PDB file of C-alpha atoms in Angstrom:
ATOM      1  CA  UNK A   1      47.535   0.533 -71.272  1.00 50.00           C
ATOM      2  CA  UNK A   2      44.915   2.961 -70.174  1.00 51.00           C
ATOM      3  CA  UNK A   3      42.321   1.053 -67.416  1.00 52.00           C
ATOM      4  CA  UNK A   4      39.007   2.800 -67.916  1.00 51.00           C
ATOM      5  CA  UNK A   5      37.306   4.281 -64.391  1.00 52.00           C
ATOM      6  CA  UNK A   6      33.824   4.927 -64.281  1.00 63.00           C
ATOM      7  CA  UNK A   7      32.756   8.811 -63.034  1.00 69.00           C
ATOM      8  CA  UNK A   8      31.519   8.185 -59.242  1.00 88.00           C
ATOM      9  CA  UNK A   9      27.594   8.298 -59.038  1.00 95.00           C
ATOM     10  CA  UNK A  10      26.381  11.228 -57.384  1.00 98.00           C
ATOM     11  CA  UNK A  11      25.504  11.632 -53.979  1.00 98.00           C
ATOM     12  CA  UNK A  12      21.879  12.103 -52.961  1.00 98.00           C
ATOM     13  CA  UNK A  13      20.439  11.955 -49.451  1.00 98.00           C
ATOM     14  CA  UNK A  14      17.053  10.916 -49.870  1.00 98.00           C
ATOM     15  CA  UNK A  15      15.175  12.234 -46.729  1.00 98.00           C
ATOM     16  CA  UNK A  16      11.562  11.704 -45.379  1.00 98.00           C
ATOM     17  CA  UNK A  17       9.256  12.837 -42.935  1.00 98.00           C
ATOM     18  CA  UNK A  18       6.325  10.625 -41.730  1.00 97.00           C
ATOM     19  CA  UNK A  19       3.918  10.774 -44.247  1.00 95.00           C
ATOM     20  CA  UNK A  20       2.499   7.155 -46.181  1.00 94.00           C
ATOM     21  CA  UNK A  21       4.781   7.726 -49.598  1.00 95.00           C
ATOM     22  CA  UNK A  22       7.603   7.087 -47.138  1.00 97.00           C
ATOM     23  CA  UNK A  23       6.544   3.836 -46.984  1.00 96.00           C
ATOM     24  CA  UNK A  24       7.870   3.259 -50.094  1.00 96.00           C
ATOM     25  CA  UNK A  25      11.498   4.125 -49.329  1.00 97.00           C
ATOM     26  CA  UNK A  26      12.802   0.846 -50.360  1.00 98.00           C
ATOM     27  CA  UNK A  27      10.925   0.932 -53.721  1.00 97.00           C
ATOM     28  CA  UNK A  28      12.374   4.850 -54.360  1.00 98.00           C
ATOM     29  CA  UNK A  29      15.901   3.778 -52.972  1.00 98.00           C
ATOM     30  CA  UNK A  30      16.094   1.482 -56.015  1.00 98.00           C
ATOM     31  CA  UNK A  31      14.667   3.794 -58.448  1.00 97.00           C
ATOM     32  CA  UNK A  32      17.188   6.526 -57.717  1.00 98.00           C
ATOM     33  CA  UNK A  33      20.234   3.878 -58.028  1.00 98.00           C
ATOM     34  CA  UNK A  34      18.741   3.145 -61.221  1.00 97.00           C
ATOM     35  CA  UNK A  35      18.556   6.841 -62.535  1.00 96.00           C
ATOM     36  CA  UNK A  36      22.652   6.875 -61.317  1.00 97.00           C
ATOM     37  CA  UNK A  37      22.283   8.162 -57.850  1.00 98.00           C
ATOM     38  CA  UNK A  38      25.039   6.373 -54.610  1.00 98.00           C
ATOM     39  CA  UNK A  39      21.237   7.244 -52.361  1.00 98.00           C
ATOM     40  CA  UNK A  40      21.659   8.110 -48.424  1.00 98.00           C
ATOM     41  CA  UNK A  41      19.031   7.308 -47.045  1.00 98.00           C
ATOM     42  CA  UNK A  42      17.886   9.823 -43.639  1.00 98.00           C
ATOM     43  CA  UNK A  43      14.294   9.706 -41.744  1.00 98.00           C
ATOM     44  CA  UNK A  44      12.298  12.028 -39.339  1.00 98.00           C
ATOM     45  CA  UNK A  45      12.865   9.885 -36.318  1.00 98.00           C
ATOM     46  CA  UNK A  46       8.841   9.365 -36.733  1.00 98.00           C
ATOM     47  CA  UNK A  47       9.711   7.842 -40.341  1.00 98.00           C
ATOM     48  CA  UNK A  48      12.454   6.076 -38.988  1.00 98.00           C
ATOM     49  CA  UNK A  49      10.070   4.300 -36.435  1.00 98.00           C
ATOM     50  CA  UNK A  50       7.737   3.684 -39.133  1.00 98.00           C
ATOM     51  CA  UNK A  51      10.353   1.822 -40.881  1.00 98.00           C
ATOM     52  CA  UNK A  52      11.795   0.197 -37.970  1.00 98.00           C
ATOM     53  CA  UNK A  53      11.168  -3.357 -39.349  1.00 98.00           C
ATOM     54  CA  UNK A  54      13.036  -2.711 -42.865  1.00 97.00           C
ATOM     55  CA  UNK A  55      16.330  -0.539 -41.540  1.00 98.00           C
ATOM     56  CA  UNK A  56      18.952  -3.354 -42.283  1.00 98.00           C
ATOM     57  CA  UNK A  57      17.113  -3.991 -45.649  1.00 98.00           C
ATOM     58  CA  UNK A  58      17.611  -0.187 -46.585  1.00 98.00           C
ATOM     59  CA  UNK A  59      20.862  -0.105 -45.074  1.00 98.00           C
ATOM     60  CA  UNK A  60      22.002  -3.266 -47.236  1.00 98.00           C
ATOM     61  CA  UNK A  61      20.042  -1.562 -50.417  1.00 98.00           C
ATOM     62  CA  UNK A  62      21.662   2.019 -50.030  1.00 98.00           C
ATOM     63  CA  UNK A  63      25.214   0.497 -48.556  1.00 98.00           C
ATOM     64  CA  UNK A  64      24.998   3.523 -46.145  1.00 98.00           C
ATOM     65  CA  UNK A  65      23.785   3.577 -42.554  1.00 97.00           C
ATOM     66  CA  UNK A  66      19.993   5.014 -42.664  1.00 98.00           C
ATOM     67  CA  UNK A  67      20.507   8.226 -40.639  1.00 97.00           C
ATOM     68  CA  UNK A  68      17.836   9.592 -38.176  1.00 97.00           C
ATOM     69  CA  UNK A  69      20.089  10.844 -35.224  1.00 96.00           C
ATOM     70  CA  UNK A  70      22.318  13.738 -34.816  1.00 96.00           C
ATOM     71  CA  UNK A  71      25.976  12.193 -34.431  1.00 94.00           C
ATOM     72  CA  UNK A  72      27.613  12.597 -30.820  1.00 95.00           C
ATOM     73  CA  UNK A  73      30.308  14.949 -31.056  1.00 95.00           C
ATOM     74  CA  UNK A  74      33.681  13.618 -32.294  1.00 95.00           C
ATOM     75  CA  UNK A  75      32.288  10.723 -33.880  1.00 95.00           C
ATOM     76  CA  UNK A  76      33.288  10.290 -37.575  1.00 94.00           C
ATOM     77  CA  UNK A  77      30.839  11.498 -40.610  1.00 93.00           C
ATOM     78  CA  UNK A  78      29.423   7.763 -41.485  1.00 94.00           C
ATOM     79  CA  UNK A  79      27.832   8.957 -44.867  1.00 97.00           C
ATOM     80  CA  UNK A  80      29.598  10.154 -47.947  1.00 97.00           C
ATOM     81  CA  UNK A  81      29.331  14.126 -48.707  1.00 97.00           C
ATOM     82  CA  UNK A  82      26.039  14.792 -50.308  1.00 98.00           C
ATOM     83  CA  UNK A  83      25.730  16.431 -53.956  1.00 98.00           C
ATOM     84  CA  UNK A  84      21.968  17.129 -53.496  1.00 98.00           C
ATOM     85  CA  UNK A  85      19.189  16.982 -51.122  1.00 98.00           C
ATOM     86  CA  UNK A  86      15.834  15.458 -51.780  1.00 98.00           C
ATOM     87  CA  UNK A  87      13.256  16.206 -49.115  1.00 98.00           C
ATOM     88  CA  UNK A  88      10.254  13.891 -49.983  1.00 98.00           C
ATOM     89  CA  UNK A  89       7.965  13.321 -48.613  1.00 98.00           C
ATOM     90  CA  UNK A  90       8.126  16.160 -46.156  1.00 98.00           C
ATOM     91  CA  UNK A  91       5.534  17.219 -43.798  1.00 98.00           C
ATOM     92  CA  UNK A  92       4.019  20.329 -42.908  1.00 97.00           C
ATOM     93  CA  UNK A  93       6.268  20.258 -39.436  1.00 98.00           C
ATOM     94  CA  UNK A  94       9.272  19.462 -41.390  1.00 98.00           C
ATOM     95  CA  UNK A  95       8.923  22.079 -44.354  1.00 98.00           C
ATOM     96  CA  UNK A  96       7.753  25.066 -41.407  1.00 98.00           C
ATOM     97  CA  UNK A  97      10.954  23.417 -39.205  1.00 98.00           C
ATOM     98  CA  UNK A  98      13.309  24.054 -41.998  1.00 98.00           C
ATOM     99  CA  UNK A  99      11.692  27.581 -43.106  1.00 98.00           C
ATOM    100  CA  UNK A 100      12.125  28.524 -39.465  1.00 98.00           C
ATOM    101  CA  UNK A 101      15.492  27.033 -39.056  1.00 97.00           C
ATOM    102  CA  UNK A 102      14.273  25.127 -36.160  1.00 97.00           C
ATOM    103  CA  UNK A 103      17.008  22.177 -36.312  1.00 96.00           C
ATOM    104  CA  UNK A 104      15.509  19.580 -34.004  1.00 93.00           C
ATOM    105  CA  UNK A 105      15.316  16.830 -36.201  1.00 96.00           C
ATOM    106  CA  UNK A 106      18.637  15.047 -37.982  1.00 98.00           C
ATOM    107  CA  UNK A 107      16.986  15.753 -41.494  1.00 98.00           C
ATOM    108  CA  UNK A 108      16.045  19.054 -41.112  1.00 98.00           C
ATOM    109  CA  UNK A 109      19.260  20.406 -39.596  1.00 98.00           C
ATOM    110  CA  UNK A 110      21.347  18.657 -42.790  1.00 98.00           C
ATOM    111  CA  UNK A 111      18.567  20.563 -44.865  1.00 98.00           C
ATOM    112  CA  UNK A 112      19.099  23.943 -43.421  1.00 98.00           C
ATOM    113  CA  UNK A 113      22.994  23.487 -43.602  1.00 98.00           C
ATOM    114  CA  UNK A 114      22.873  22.636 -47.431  1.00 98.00           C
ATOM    115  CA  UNK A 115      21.152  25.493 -47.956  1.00 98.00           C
ATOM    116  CA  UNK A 116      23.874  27.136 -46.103  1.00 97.00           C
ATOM    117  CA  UNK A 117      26.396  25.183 -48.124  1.00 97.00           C
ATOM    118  CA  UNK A 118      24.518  25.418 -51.522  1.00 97.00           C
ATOM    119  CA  UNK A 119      23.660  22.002 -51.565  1.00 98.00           C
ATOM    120  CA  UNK A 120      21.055  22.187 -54.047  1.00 98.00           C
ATOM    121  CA  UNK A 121      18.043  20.971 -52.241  1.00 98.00           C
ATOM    122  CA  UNK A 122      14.631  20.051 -53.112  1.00 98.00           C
ATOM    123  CA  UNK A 123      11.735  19.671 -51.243  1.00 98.00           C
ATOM    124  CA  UNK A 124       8.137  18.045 -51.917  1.00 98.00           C
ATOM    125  CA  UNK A 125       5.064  18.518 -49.640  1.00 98.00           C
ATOM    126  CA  UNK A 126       3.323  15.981 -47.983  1.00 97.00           C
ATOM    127  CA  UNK A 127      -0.134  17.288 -46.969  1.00 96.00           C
ATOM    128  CA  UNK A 128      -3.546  17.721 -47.248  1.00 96.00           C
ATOM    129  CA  UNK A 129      -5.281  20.805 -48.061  1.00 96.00           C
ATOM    130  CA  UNK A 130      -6.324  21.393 -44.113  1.00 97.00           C
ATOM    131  CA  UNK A 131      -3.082  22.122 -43.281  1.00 97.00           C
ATOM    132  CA  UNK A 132      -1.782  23.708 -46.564  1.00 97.00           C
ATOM    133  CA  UNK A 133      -4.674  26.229 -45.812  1.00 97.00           C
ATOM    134  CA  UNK A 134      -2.746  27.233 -42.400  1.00 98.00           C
ATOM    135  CA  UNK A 135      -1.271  30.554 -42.606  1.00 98.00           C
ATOM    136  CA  UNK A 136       2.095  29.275 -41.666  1.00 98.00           C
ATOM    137  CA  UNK A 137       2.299  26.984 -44.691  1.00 98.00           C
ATOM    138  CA  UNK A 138       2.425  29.294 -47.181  1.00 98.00           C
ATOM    139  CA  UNK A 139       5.172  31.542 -45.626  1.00 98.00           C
ATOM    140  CA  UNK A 140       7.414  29.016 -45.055  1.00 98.00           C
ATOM    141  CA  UNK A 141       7.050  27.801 -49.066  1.00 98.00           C
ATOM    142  CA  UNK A 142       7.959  31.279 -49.935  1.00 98.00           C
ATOM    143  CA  UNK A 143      11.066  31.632 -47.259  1.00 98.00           C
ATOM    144  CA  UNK A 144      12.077  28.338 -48.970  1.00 98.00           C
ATOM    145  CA  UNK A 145      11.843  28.931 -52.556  1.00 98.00           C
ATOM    146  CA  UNK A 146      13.426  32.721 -51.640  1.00 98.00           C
ATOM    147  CA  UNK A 147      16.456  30.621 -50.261  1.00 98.00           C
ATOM    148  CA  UNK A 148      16.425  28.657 -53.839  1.00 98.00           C
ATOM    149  CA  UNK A 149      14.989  25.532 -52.515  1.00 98.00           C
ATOM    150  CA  UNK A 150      13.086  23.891 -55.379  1.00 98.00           C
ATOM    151  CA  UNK A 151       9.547  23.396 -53.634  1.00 98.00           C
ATOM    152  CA  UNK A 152       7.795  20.744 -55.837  1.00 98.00           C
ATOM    153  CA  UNK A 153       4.029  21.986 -54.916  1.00 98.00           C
ATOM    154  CA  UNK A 154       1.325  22.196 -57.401  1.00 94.00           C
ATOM    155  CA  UNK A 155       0.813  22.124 -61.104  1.00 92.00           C
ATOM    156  CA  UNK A 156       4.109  19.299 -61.938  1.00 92.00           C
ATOM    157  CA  UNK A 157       4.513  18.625 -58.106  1.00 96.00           C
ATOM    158  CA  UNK A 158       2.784  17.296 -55.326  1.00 96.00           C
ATOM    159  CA  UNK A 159      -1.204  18.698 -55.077  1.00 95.00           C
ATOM    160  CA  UNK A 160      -2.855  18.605 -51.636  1.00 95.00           C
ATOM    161  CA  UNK A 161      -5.263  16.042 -50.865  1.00 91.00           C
ATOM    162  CA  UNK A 162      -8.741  16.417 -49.235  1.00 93.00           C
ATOM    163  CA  UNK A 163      -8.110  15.661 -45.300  1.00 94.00           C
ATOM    164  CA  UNK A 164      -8.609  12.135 -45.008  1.00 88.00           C
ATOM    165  CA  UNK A 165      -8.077  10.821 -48.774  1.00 87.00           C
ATOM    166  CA  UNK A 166      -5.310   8.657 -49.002  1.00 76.00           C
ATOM    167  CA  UNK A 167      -3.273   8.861 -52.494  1.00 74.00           C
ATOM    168  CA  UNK A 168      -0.316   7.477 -52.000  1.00 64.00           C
ATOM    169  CA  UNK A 169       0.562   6.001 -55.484  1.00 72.00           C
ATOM    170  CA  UNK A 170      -0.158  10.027 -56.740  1.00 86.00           C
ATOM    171  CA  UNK A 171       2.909  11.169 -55.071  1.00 95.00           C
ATOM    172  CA  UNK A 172       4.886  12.701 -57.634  1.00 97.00           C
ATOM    173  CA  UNK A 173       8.362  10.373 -57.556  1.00 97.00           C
ATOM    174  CA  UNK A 174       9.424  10.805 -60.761  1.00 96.00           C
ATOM    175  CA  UNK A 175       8.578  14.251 -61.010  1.00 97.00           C
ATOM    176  CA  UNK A 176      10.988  14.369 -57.619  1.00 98.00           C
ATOM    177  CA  UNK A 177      13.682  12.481 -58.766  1.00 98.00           C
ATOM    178  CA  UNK A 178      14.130  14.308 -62.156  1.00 97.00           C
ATOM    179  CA  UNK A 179      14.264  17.801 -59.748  1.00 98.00           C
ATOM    180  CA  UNK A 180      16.902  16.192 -57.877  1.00 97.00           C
ATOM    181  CA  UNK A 181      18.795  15.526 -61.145  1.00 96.00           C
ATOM    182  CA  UNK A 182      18.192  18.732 -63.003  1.00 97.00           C
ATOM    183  CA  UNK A 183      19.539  20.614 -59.596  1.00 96.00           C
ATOM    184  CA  UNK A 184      22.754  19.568 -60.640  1.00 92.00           C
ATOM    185  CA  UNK A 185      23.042  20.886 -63.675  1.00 87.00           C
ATOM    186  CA  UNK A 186      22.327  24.703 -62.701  1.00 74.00           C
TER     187      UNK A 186
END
């Protein structure tokens, strides 16, 4: 007799800058399980301290430690190996960090090494016009997308917001998700 096994659910790490959609983490956690997704969950070390209060709830939801820290050297991997990357919501520090390959944060330094690794990863903006209208921003879009990160911004993606309005249930999660999914099938 043949025992059926089930395919194992692909690996995303689910990573987020501090910006207010992060603040539904738990909420986009379950969402991704849903769509199939084992989720690892990894935070900006601002994120992480605006999610402070809910870490053991997201660590119990995910079944993974929620990662904002480098590891010390020799210590073991604590997350499973990571079959895509899902940036969202990142910041305008956290998409120029990554463009730049400045690797200060946890979340950005994993970034930069998938891209490395070709990890497909995909990244969507968090930020309001002001800043999008910096001439840094745009460079470091391009540098991305010329590296084949999949840079959900605009028409389908995430749309910059007027400094100062607050649109958090417009952040485009679904459209995010479904990127994350079709990354694995090129």
């Amino acid at each position: 007799m043949t025992v059926a096994t089930s395919a194992p659910r692909p690996v995303l790490y689910l990573f987020g800058s501090a910006a207010p959609p992060v603040l539904s983490a738990a909420q986009i956690v379950r969402h991704a399980q849903f769509r199939g997704w084992d989720v690892a969950l990894g935070l900006t070390p601002t994120a992480a301290g605006w999610l402070q209060d809910e870490m053991s709830k997201l660590r119990r939801l995910t079944g993974h430690p929620v990662k904002s820290t480098y590891r010390r050297p020799g210590e073991p991997d604590v997350l499973p190996p990571a079959d895509a990357v899902l940036f969202a919501p990142a910041t305008m520090n956290s998409i120029n960090s990554l463009a730049l390959g400045l690797t200060t944060s946890w979340v950005v330094g994993y970034a930069a090494e998938a891209i490395g690794k070709g990890i497909p990863v995909t990244v969507v903006p968090c930020l309001n016009t002001a800043l999008a209208a910096h001439p840094q921003f745009p460079r470091s879009v391009e540098t991305l997308r010329g590296a084949g990160v999949r840079v959900l911004l605009g028409d389908g993606g995430f749309v910059p917001n007027d400094p100062g309005e607050e649109r958090p249930e417009g952040y485009p999660w679904e459209a995010a998700l479904a990127a994350a999914k079709e990354s694995l099938e090129r």
